[in-house]
Amino acid sequence: MEGVDYLSDERKKAQFDVEAMKVAWAGSREAFQLSDRMAKLVANDPAFEKFTRPMMGRKELLKNTLRKAAHGWKLIVDLRLTEEEAKWLRLYIDEPAYTDLHWGMFFPAIEGQGTEEQKKKWLPLAQKMQIIGCYAQTELGHGSNVQGLETTATFDPRTDEFVIHSPTLTSSKWWPGGLGKVSTHAVVYARLIVGGEFHGVHGFIAQLRSLEDHSPLPGITVGDIGMKFGNGAYNTMDNGVLRFDHVRIPRDQMLMRVTQVTKEGKIVQSDVPRQLIYGTMVYVRQTIVADASKALSRAVCIATRYSAVRRQFGSRNGGPETQVIDYKTQQSRLFPLLASAYAFRFVGEWLKWLYMDVQQRLAANDFSTLPEAHACTAGLKSLTTSATADGIEECRKLCGGHGYLVSSGLPELFAVYIPACTYEGDNVVLLLQVARFLVKTVSELGYKKPVGTTAYMGRVATLMQNNCSVQTAEGWLNPCAIVEAFESRAARMAVRCGRQLAKFENPEEGFAELSADLVEAAVAHCQLIVVSKFVEKLQQDIPGKGVKQTLEVLCYVYALFLLHKHQGDFLATGYLTPKQASLANDQLRTLYSKVRPNAIALVDSFSYTDHYLGSILGCYDGNVYPKLYEAAWKDPLNDSDVVDGFHEYVQPILKQKVRTAKL
């Protein structure tokens, strides 16, 4: 099978301009060119090889990651890469490292929560990597409940210092990436104690290690928390444990943009509104949604290409067997994931706009849309990361037995990705926050106009009253009908939760009792956002032959797949009849046939290099079997014909004399 390329024939089937679709996926021609340039820079540099990563021991693995991070930094400096180029370079190196937390959390925390003086002092040091920072919030005993953190920062007015202390075992900082072995500094979140009173949880810049010999400073106990899920995967990251024993830091190392502590020990609120933290939160969650589309699209690319290469059953008169991608069971699992990758890409694009909008409003002291923006980004972070984690695992199953091989790229991708369901907010906790906001929005409908992604709630009377009018399968190929269906479902589920909550004397008791129903209402609202933003994207001008039409098909696949999957919601709320739900499923089957000829071209449009995919099953030329065979012989176990340990443990068993037991 050497030299056979199944995928060249598949590429000829494309009904759209692939180069134009690459631009649509990237967001603009400039964005595509920048991303493509960085992807090729990494792929063509042997220093970033990653095939051997899963076979390395932990120490060797971390050292290898440190080497790659250093080489990446050298390229950034030598080539004078812009901030945007450096971001893409780190993405394509494709190895979790301390730099992710330094640039993604430490730097933004100081930028967002530090005063002008603090920024002037600390950011240039971080920018030049003369200090390396991490974000020490989560503790052994508390994650989601930030107000429950136990680390204390007690102000000592005699010395004008804060004393940082870990009073209990569970107050140990636990999980921060980069903390275990590399970071010299951390933004540490602790309970502010002034004059014996608690004044909330705040951030403090603390030095952890000597800048001379990297040894932990007095009073600091710090190390790595141990191996995580997977082979290489996230084990390239030194997630750490940190304890403080009455460590003193200067007063001006408390991040004081919003709340300040004076030399005399007075708490002063600055003119800067507390809501500013929303800006950073929206930014971080927007990047997580963008990362979800990247991770899901990688898995879908691998599964789609391999589904076209793999043939099984269906041979007639000795002819070739059927391509797995032609089975409807494969299409009904794979194509909705392909559509989801595009849907998440476009909602992520919209979130970028939302972040800019929030920043402008904050600058103008307009906080009216902030609660909605917070709920929206919390919900989308939860929805997209959960769907992506499940989607990567589904793609592994879609690749059959070979998907279980590390060389398929899917086990590693899954192991690296799944922490996203927990960090920056546990996904269920986030959905409960969304639900709380939805219920509040419903309760205020009489006197407050809902804004942003909850604007549809303003038409709640109509949405509660009018039912679906679709009469044929083709009737579902109507964006208005699709959006109205999702609006009605979300509105009816939120209103129903509101009515049920009203029956409880104690609202918090009601919220706890109905939490499972509230989570489902939050999911309905978030799915509506993704569907409506996909529809809005298609109202824009999208150049390129057949590009918009192909994306329209994917939009319908995404929406109707969700409608089919959650048809219980649509039927229980009374919006759909069983017949209409059945017609939607009929249309979905027809749409899969429309996706089929474009499937390979749609994943080619992600423009991923073989290096970035890191998958033999997903290689661009489709020449899978020779590469799998070749890779097997590179495993260290195959260095010798007779395995180490055979003579010691196996041969004695083979040479034993069998005695018959006497009863």
XYZ file of C-alpha atoms in Angstrom:
663
model
C 0.000 0.000 0.000
C 3.111 2.194 -0.120
C 2.413 5.441 -1.971
C -1.363 5.009 -2.137
C -3.213 8.255 -1.399
C -6.917 7.762 -0.819
C -7.421 11.409 -0.017
C -6.486 12.943 -3.385
C -9.743 11.563 -4.870
C -11.664 12.877 -1.867
C -10.226 16.362 -2.354
C -11.455 16.437 -5.941
C -15.050 16.065 -4.691
C -15.026 19.465 -2.925
C -17.872 21.772 -3.973
C -16.292 24.934 -2.578
C -13.082 26.975 -2.722
C -10.858 25.476 -0.015
C -8.465 28.452 0.119
C -11.435 30.800 0.715
C -12.759 28.480 3.449
C -9.344 28.612 5.167
C -9.737 32.406 5.343
C -13.313 32.079 6.654
C -12.066 29.687 9.362
C -9.139 31.936 10.331
C -11.324 35.070 10.438
C -9.403 37.110 7.861
C -6.702 36.703 5.208
C -4.152 38.399 7.505
C -5.014 36.068 10.393
C -4.715 33.029 8.100
C -1.326 34.108 6.737
C 0.061 34.822 10.207
C -1.194 31.514 11.628
C 0.033 29.560 8.579
C 3.485 31.160 8.784
C 3.896 30.218 12.463
C 2.562 26.673 11.898
C 5.157 26.052 9.170
C 7.951 27.642 11.225
C 7.307 25.110 14.010
C 6.635 22.121 11.716
C 9.919 22.613 9.843
C 12.049 22.901 12.989
C 13.309 19.496 14.244
C 13.751 21.003 17.736
C 9.953 20.767 18.150
C 9.675 17.026 17.327
C 7.024 15.354 19.510
C 6.765 11.687 18.421
C 8.987 10.462 21.290
C 7.170 12.482 23.970
C 4.794 9.743 25.245
C 7.714 7.323 25.768
C 9.699 9.634 28.065
C 9.996 9.388 31.843
C 8.710 12.357 33.846
C 12.082 14.049 34.466
C 13.176 13.644 30.860
C 9.758 14.866 29.704
C 9.917 18.085 31.735
C 13.510 18.763 30.688
C 12.489 18.280 27.043
C 9.620 20.779 27.534
C 11.973 23.317 29.116
C 14.295 22.909 26.121
C 11.447 23.547 23.667
C 10.208 26.570 25.626
C 13.752 28.020 25.609
C 14.080 27.398 21.861
C 10.679 29.024 21.301
C 11.719 32.077 23.328
C 14.976 32.333 21.338
C 12.951 32.361 18.096
C 10.625 35.051 19.483
C 13.609 37.242 20.385
C 15.790 36.515 17.313
C 12.964 36.897 14.778
C 11.459 39.834 16.720
C 8.034 38.243 16.624
C 5.010 40.340 17.529
C 2.848 39.404 20.528
C 0.299 37.831 18.165
C 2.966 35.842 16.289
C 4.470 34.635 19.584
C 1.021 33.478 20.738
C 0.569 31.373 17.577
C 4.122 30.019 17.827
C 3.429 28.754 21.362
C 0.145 27.231 20.211
C 1.788 25.266 17.378
C 4.655 24.045 19.580
C 1.742 22.143 21.115
C 3.195 21.312 24.513
C 1.726 22.503 27.822
C 4.477 24.504 29.550
C 5.092 27.087 32.263
C 4.971 29.787 29.563
C 1.194 29.178 29.168
C 0.598 30.419 32.723
C 3.223 33.148 32.592
C 1.644 34.799 29.534
C -1.924 33.593 29.982
C -2.540 34.229 33.697
C 0.341 35.927 35.575
C 0.804 38.761 33.078
C -2.954 39.526 32.619
C -3.539 39.398 36.417
C -0.987 42.159 37.016
C -2.177 44.068 33.958
C -5.814 43.892 35.073
C -5.489 44.231 38.860
C -2.264 46.189 39.375
C -1.942 49.968 39.831
C -0.027 52.014 37.245
C 3.070 51.957 39.499
C 2.835 48.192 39.968
C 2.448 47.629 36.237
C 5.451 49.871 35.561
C 7.559 47.819 37.970
C 6.462 44.236 37.243
C 5.294 44.031 33.622
C 8.660 44.917 31.976
C 10.323 42.180 34.074
C 7.642 39.668 33.025
C 7.704 40.869 29.394
C 11.448 40.164 29.140
C 11.043 36.949 31.189
C 13.511 38.221 33.783
C 10.981 36.815 36.228
C 8.665 33.863 35.515
C 5.225 33.896 37.095
C 2.241 31.674 37.784
C -1.290 32.136 39.158
C -1.678 30.621 42.629
C -5.384 30.605 43.469
C -6.664 27.020 43.769
C -5.936 25.201 47.031
C -6.007 21.586 48.143
C -9.330 22.190 49.901
C -10.974 24.838 47.681
C -11.282 25.439 43.941
C -14.605 26.789 42.707
C -15.410 28.470 46.036
C -12.820 31.266 45.910
C -14.264 32.952 49.012
C -13.469 29.748 50.916
C -9.702 29.996 50.274
C -7.718 29.623 53.514
C -4.301 31.193 52.773
C -4.036 34.422 54.774
C -2.316 37.751 54.104
C -2.205 39.632 57.426
C -1.125 43.276 57.415
C 1.611 44.224 59.914
C 1.536 48.054 60.275
C 4.777 48.071 62.292
C 6.852 46.850 59.334
C 4.499 47.927 56.519
C 4.351 44.311 55.281
C 1.887 41.519 54.642
C 2.510 38.162 56.290
C 1.451 35.356 53.943
C 0.673 32.102 55.720
C -0.785 28.648 55.053
C -2.597 27.865 58.329
C -3.860 24.385 57.409
C -2.909 21.477 55.161
C -5.929 22.228 52.938
C -4.728 25.823 52.516
C -1.760 24.537 50.443
C -1.869 26.010 46.941
C -2.466 23.024 44.670
C -2.539 22.781 40.841
C -1.048 26.085 39.571
C 0.824 25.315 36.330
C 4.466 26.380 36.243
C 4.585 26.501 40.047
C 6.102 23.086 40.727
C 9.627 23.593 39.389
C 9.959 26.744 37.283
C 8.179 29.903 38.497
C 10.157 32.493 40.407
C 7.062 34.527 41.327
C 3.334 34.015 41.759
C 0.193 36.067 42.027
C -1.100 34.482 45.245
C -4.762 34.798 46.238
C -5.253 35.060 49.988
C -7.658 36.278 52.654
C -6.829 39.902 53.458
C -6.696 40.379 57.243
C -6.312 43.950 58.537
C -6.731 44.794 62.230
C -7.978 41.267 62.889
C -10.820 41.628 60.355
C -11.362 39.757 57.064
C -11.668 42.020 54.003
C -12.192 39.541 51.149
C -9.819 37.545 48.939
C -7.168 39.564 47.082
C -4.113 39.001 44.889
C -0.506 39.463 46.109
C 2.768 39.238 44.184
C 5.121 36.922 46.054
C 8.631 35.825 45.133
C 9.032 32.081 45.592
C 12.547 31.254 44.452
C 15.964 32.898 44.435
C 16.875 34.651 41.186
C 20.485 33.536 41.808
C 20.278 29.758 42.326
C 16.492 29.104 41.956
C 16.247 27.608 45.457
C 12.968 28.203 47.386
C 13.119 31.292 49.618
C 12.884 30.955 53.434
C 9.373 30.013 54.573
C 8.441 28.636 51.137
C 7.717 24.937 50.603
C 7.140 24.215 46.926
C 7.120 21.175 44.626
C 5.260 19.238 41.935
C 1.930 17.496 42.685
C 2.773 14.370 40.663
C 1.701 12.565 37.503
C -1.574 13.386 35.784
C -3.824 11.509 33.331
C -2.180 10.370 30.074
C 1.289 9.492 28.780
C 3.044 12.727 27.810
C -0.082 14.876 27.717
C -0.299 17.434 30.553
C 2.650 15.835 32.357
C 4.883 18.298 30.508
C 3.460 20.886 32.939
C 4.862 21.251 36.469
C 1.593 21.723 38.342
C 2.643 22.631 41.848
C 1.983 22.598 45.578
C 2.949 25.662 47.624
C 2.933 26.443 51.345
C 3.840 29.659 53.156
C 5.229 29.788 56.681
C 4.747 33.427 57.755
C 6.416 34.823 54.630
C 6.706 38.632 54.626
C 6.216 40.744 51.492
C 6.175 44.573 51.117
C 2.737 46.230 51.325
C 3.033 47.475 47.719
C 2.999 43.858 46.460
C -0.749 43.588 47.061
C -2.470 44.191 43.714
C -4.220 47.467 44.542
C -5.983 48.698 41.435
C -9.414 48.286 43.064
C -8.794 47.942 46.828
C -5.881 49.557 48.636
C -4.390 49.170 52.110
C -2.678 52.333 53.429
C 0.460 52.415 55.581
C -1.782 53.080 58.566
C -3.837 49.963 57.851
C -6.918 51.634 56.356
C -8.898 49.964 53.578
C -9.528 52.376 50.703
C -11.628 51.633 47.629
C -10.109 53.314 44.571
C -12.118 55.159 41.907
C -11.724 52.099 39.675
C -14.986 50.090 39.776
C -14.895 46.497 41.024
C -16.606 45.418 37.810
C -13.263 45.730 36.006
C -12.535 42.120 36.921
C -15.296 41.171 34.467
C -13.104 42.385 31.606
C -10.301 39.927 32.446
C -12.806 37.127 33.007
C -14.487 37.678 29.621
C -11.030 37.700 27.962
C -9.874 34.429 29.570
C -13.131 32.615 28.824
C -13.129 33.879 25.244
C -9.688 32.292 24.733
C -10.968 29.022 26.249
C -13.871 28.907 23.750
C -11.404 29.613 20.913
C -9.199 26.769 22.205
C -12.223 24.446 22.250
C -12.776 24.933 18.520
C -9.069 24.243 17.869
C -9.025 21.039 19.931
C -12.309 19.712 18.531
C -11.302 20.542 14.945
C -8.026 18.625 15.406
C -9.875 15.524 16.593
C -12.460 15.852 13.805
C -9.704 16.282 11.208
C -8.056 13.032 12.350
C -11.330 11.066 12.489
C -12.604 12.389 9.137
C -9.404 11.638 7.212
C -9.075 8.189 8.735
C -12.768 7.434 8.087
C -12.104 8.113 4.399
C -8.936 5.957 4.386
C -10.377 3.018 6.335
C -12.400 0.460 4.378
C -14.426 -2.282 6.009
C -17.081 -4.725 4.694
C -19.225 -4.217 1.607
C -16.883 -5.680 -1.026
C -18.701 -6.747 -4.196
C -17.215 -9.268 -6.639
C -13.781 -8.842 -5.117
C -13.869 -5.031 -5.448
C -12.772 -2.581 -2.753
C -14.584 -2.564 0.568
C -16.769 0.384 1.641
C -15.102 3.489 3.057
C -16.123 3.783 6.700
C -17.123 7.431 6.113
C -19.912 6.214 3.792
C -21.767 4.404 6.581
C -24.668 6.472 7.927
C -23.828 5.407 11.479
C -20.375 6.964 11.042
C -21.766 10.131 9.430
C -24.391 10.642 12.150
C -21.645 10.658 14.810
C -18.867 12.414 12.896
C -20.579 15.186 10.896
C -22.293 16.856 13.893
C -18.823 17.129 15.481
C -17.474 18.681 12.278
C -20.368 21.162 12.352
C -19.729 21.820 16.075
C -16.085 22.704 15.394
C -17.199 25.396 12.929
C -20.002 26.556 15.259
C -17.547 26.974 18.163
C -15.082 28.778 15.894
C -17.691 31.379 14.947
C -19.086 31.860 18.460
C -15.472 32.314 19.614
C -15.042 34.990 16.945
C -18.163 36.728 18.268
C -16.829 36.514 21.850
C -13.754 38.454 20.710
C -16.122 41.228 19.641
C -17.974 40.953 22.982
C -14.699 41.405 24.885
C -13.916 44.587 22.924
C -17.465 45.815 23.587
C -17.129 45.134 27.327
C -13.785 46.975 27.434
C -15.268 50.032 25.705
C -18.267 50.064 28.050
C -16.002 49.746 31.112
C -13.941 52.708 29.894
C -17.177 54.711 29.629
C -18.377 53.531 33.104
C -21.292 51.681 31.479
C -21.840 48.459 33.438
C -25.361 47.696 32.155
C -24.413 44.658 30.031
C -21.808 43.187 32.397
C -23.959 40.616 34.252
C -25.236 39.312 30.895
C -21.704 39.211 29.400
C -20.460 37.348 32.479
C -23.291 34.782 32.329
C -22.889 34.378 28.571
C -19.134 33.712 28.688
C -19.478 31.403 31.719
C -22.111 29.373 29.885
C -20.206 29.188 26.604
C -17.017 28.139 28.399
C -18.968 25.300 30.004
C -20.873 24.254 26.878
C -17.943 24.270 24.442
C -15.383 22.564 26.706
C -17.792 19.774 27.716
C -18.834 19.180 24.090
C -15.187 19.224 22.968
C -13.988 16.776 25.632
C -16.835 14.389 24.739
C -16.229 15.021 21.031
C -12.521 14.100 21.169
C -13.376 10.811 22.868
C -16.105 10.150 20.279
C -13.543 10.771 17.513
C -11.266 8.187 19.143
C -14.111 5.656 19.033
C -14.855 6.626 15.415
C -11.310 5.512 14.571
C -11.918 2.003 15.905
C -9.063 0.049 17.504
C -6.299 2.140 15.941
C -7.727 5.232 17.643
C -6.504 3.741 20.928
C -2.885 3.910 19.752
C -0.974 6.901 21.121
C 0.294 7.437 17.552
C -3.305 8.230 16.512
C -2.860 11.485 18.438
C -6.298 11.168 20.029
C -5.463 9.731 23.494
C -2.895 12.509 24.027
C -5.225 15.195 22.701
C -7.980 13.982 25.038
C -5.674 13.826 28.075
C -4.316 17.323 27.405
C -7.739 18.835 26.767
C -10.050 17.487 29.491
C -8.740 19.718 32.337
C -10.507 22.571 30.486
C -13.790 21.204 31.887
C -12.544 22.092 35.376
C -10.113 25.017 35.246
C -11.411 28.585 35.093
C -14.683 27.377 36.591
C -16.119 23.866 36.980
C -18.569 23.380 34.126
C -21.591 22.485 36.266
C -20.917 25.337 38.710
C -20.735 27.744 35.745
C -24.074 26.496 34.371
C -25.656 27.110 37.778
C -24.369 30.710 37.603
C -26.008 31.043 34.179
C -29.239 29.557 35.554
C -29.251 32.039 38.437
C -28.940 34.888 35.939
C -31.714 33.454 33.718
C -34.132 33.093 36.626
C -33.345 36.661 37.729
C -33.935 37.884 34.152
C -37.326 36.133 34.054
C -38.333 37.598 37.439
C -37.509 41.147 36.257
C -39.315 40.965 32.895
C -42.150 43.183 34.089
C -39.929 46.230 34.593
C -36.476 45.555 33.101
C -35.688 44.987 29.420
C -33.393 41.979 28.891
C -30.208 42.723 26.916
C -27.665 40.954 24.712
C -28.083 37.203 24.412
C -31.169 37.287 26.671
C -33.002 39.862 24.476
C -35.298 37.059 23.214
C -36.774 36.881 26.744
C -38.433 40.227 25.992
C -40.746 38.303 23.631
C -41.497 35.653 26.217
C -45.299 35.927 25.886
C -45.139 35.168 22.156
C -42.537 32.436 22.621
C -44.686 30.746 25.282
C -47.797 30.896 23.120
C -46.769 30.195 19.525
C -45.804 26.667 18.547
C -43.776 25.408 15.598
C -45.373 25.783 12.166
C -42.989 23.557 10.132
C -44.970 21.120 7.980
C -42.282 19.442 5.807
C -38.694 18.249 6.171
C -37.574 21.104 3.872
C -39.374 23.535 6.187
C -36.508 23.058 8.629
C -34.101 24.683 6.141
C -35.199 28.077 7.403
C -32.937 30.013 9.804
C -35.921 31.808 11.366
C -37.676 28.509 12.135
C -34.480 27.105 13.662
C -33.733 30.136 15.875
C -37.380 30.425 16.995
C -37.384 26.752 18.018
C -34.294 27.235 20.192
C -35.614 30.530 21.614
C -38.954 28.954 22.556
C -37.301 25.950 24.181
C -34.886 28.136 26.211
C -37.594 30.642 27.246
C -40.101 27.943 28.263
C -37.514 26.012 30.295
C -36.342 29.187 32.089
C -39.923 30.305 32.838
C -40.843 26.834 34.085
C -37.843 26.881 36.461
C -38.864 30.364 37.639
C -42.411 29.187 38.396
C -41.196 26.110 40.269
C -38.760 28.222 42.319
C -41.571 30.595 43.299
C -43.268 27.718 45.162
C -40.412 27.532 47.688
C -40.479 29.740 50.773
C -36.677 29.773 50.849
C -35.310 30.567 47.332
C -31.888 29.006 48.076
C -33.541 25.748 49.140
C -35.499 25.798 45.908
C -32.379 26.494 43.876
C -30.583 23.528 45.469
C -33.584 21.229 44.965
C -34.121 22.208 41.310
C -30.422 22.491 40.384
C -30.522 19.635 37.825
C -33.458 21.280 35.997
C -31.741 24.673 36.191
C -28.595 23.249 34.569
C -30.713 21.929 31.674
C -32.318 25.366 31.225
C -28.844 26.950 31.175
C -27.664 24.480 28.511
C -30.724 25.328 26.374
C -29.880 29.046 26.627
C -26.209 28.480 25.718
C -27.051 26.253 22.755
C -29.369 29.003 21.510
C -26.446 31.470 21.627
C -24.220 29.182 19.522
C -26.981 28.474 16.984
C -27.985 32.143 16.660
C -24.353 33.308 16.265
C -23.806 30.711 13.518
C -26.938 32.012 11.764
C -25.736 35.622 12.190
C -22.348 34.684 10.714
C -24.126 33.450 7.590
C -25.853 36.827 7.180
C -22.418 38.382 6.601
C -20.626 38.549 3.279
C -18.476 35.383 3.026
C -16.448 35.346 -0.215
C -15.410 32.249 -2.161
C -17.196 29.845 -4.501
C -19.610 27.641 -2.526
C -18.187 28.674 0.874
C -21.329 30.243 2.312
C -23.578 27.455 0.979
C -21.344 24.789 2.570
C -21.347 26.640 5.899
C -25.153 26.890 5.724
C -25.319 23.089 5.495
C -23.068 22.801 8.569
C -25.209 25.319 10.459
C -28.340 23.253 9.801
C -26.498 20.047 10.761
C -25.412 21.600 14.076
C -28.875 22.940 14.924
C -30.917 19.925 13.827
C -28.520 17.503 15.506
C -29.054 19.372 18.800
C -32.800 19.429 18.192
C -32.765 15.662 17.633
C -30.507 14.990 20.634
C -32.603 17.164 22.971
C -35.987 16.512 21.357
C -37.347 15.621 24.806
C -37.003 19.323 25.744
C -38.717 20.537 22.583
C -41.557 18.013 22.975
C -41.991 18.460 26.751
C -42.293 22.238 26.418
C -45.033 21.678 23.833
C -43.262 23.645 21.097
C -42.856 20.666 18.739
C -45.100 17.771 17.835
C -43.568 14.278 17.470
C -44.220 14.561 13.707
C -42.201 17.806 13.454
C -39.341 16.264 15.435
C -39.378 13.329 13.031
C -39.304 15.691 10.012
C -36.257 17.436 11.508
C -34.473 14.078 11.747
C -35.405 13.253 8.136
C -33.859 16.543 7.036
C -30.744 15.862 9.135
C -30.149 12.572 7.275
C -30.409 14.401 3.947
C -27.915 17.018 5.156
C -25.347 14.330 6.013
C -25.366 13.329 2.322
C -24.609 16.961 1.423
C -21.687 17.110 3.862
C -20.176 13.831 2.621
C -18.438 15.044 -0.617
C -17.061 18.078 1.214
C -15.895 16.327 4.375
C -12.164 16.077 3.574
C -12.030 19.588 2.111
C -13.767 20.940 5.238
C -11.088 19.506 7.537
C -8.324 20.567 5.114
C -9.688 24.099 5.623
C -8.415 24.020 9.214
C -4.968 24.147 7.548
C -3.271 22.020 10.205
C 0.237 20.700 9.572
C 0.972 17.024 10.224
C 3.244 18.196 13.053
C 0.425 20.049 14.813
C -2.068 17.197 14.342
C 0.486 14.731 15.732
C -1.461 11.834 14.271
C -0.601 9.046 11.870
C -4.321 8.376 11.305
C -4.890 12.028 10.374
C -1.830 12.534 8.141
C -2.487 14.759 5.119
C -1.603 12.190 2.441
C -3.766 9.444 3.941
C -0.898 6.942 3.719
C -1.761 5.536 7.138
C -0.817 1.841 7.187
C 2.879 2.048 6.194
C 3.345 4.841 8.731
C 1.645 2.855 11.521
C 3.840 -0.154 10.737
C 7.001 1.965 10.684
C 6.092 3.736 13.950
C 5.572 0.431 15.764
C 9.215 -0.536 15.200
C 10.402 2.721 16.756
C 9.001 1.740 20.135
C 11.823 1.105 22.663
C 10.417 -2.387 23.328
C 11.458 -3.322 19.802
C 15.116 -2.364 20.341
C 15.830 -6.069 20.880
C 14.159 -9.328 19.853
C 14.382 -10.794 23.337
C 12.868 -8.432 25.899
C 14.749 -7.472 29.042
C 13.394 -9.659 31.839
C 12.621 -12.673 29.669
C 15.504 -14.852 30.942
C 14.800 -13.855 34.529
C 11.018 -14.218 34.672
C 9.565 -15.984 31.612
C 12.125 -18.661 30.753
C 11.899 -20.364 34.175
C 8.149 -20.784 33.606
C 8.695 -22.227 30.113
C 11.372 -24.658 31.415
C 9.473 -25.804 34.498
C 8.646 -29.490 34.949
C 4.916 -29.946 35.363
C 3.972 -32.168 38.281
C 0.518 -33.643 38.601
C -1.041 -32.763 41.917
C -2.058 -35.656 44.155
C -5.484 -35.308 45.660
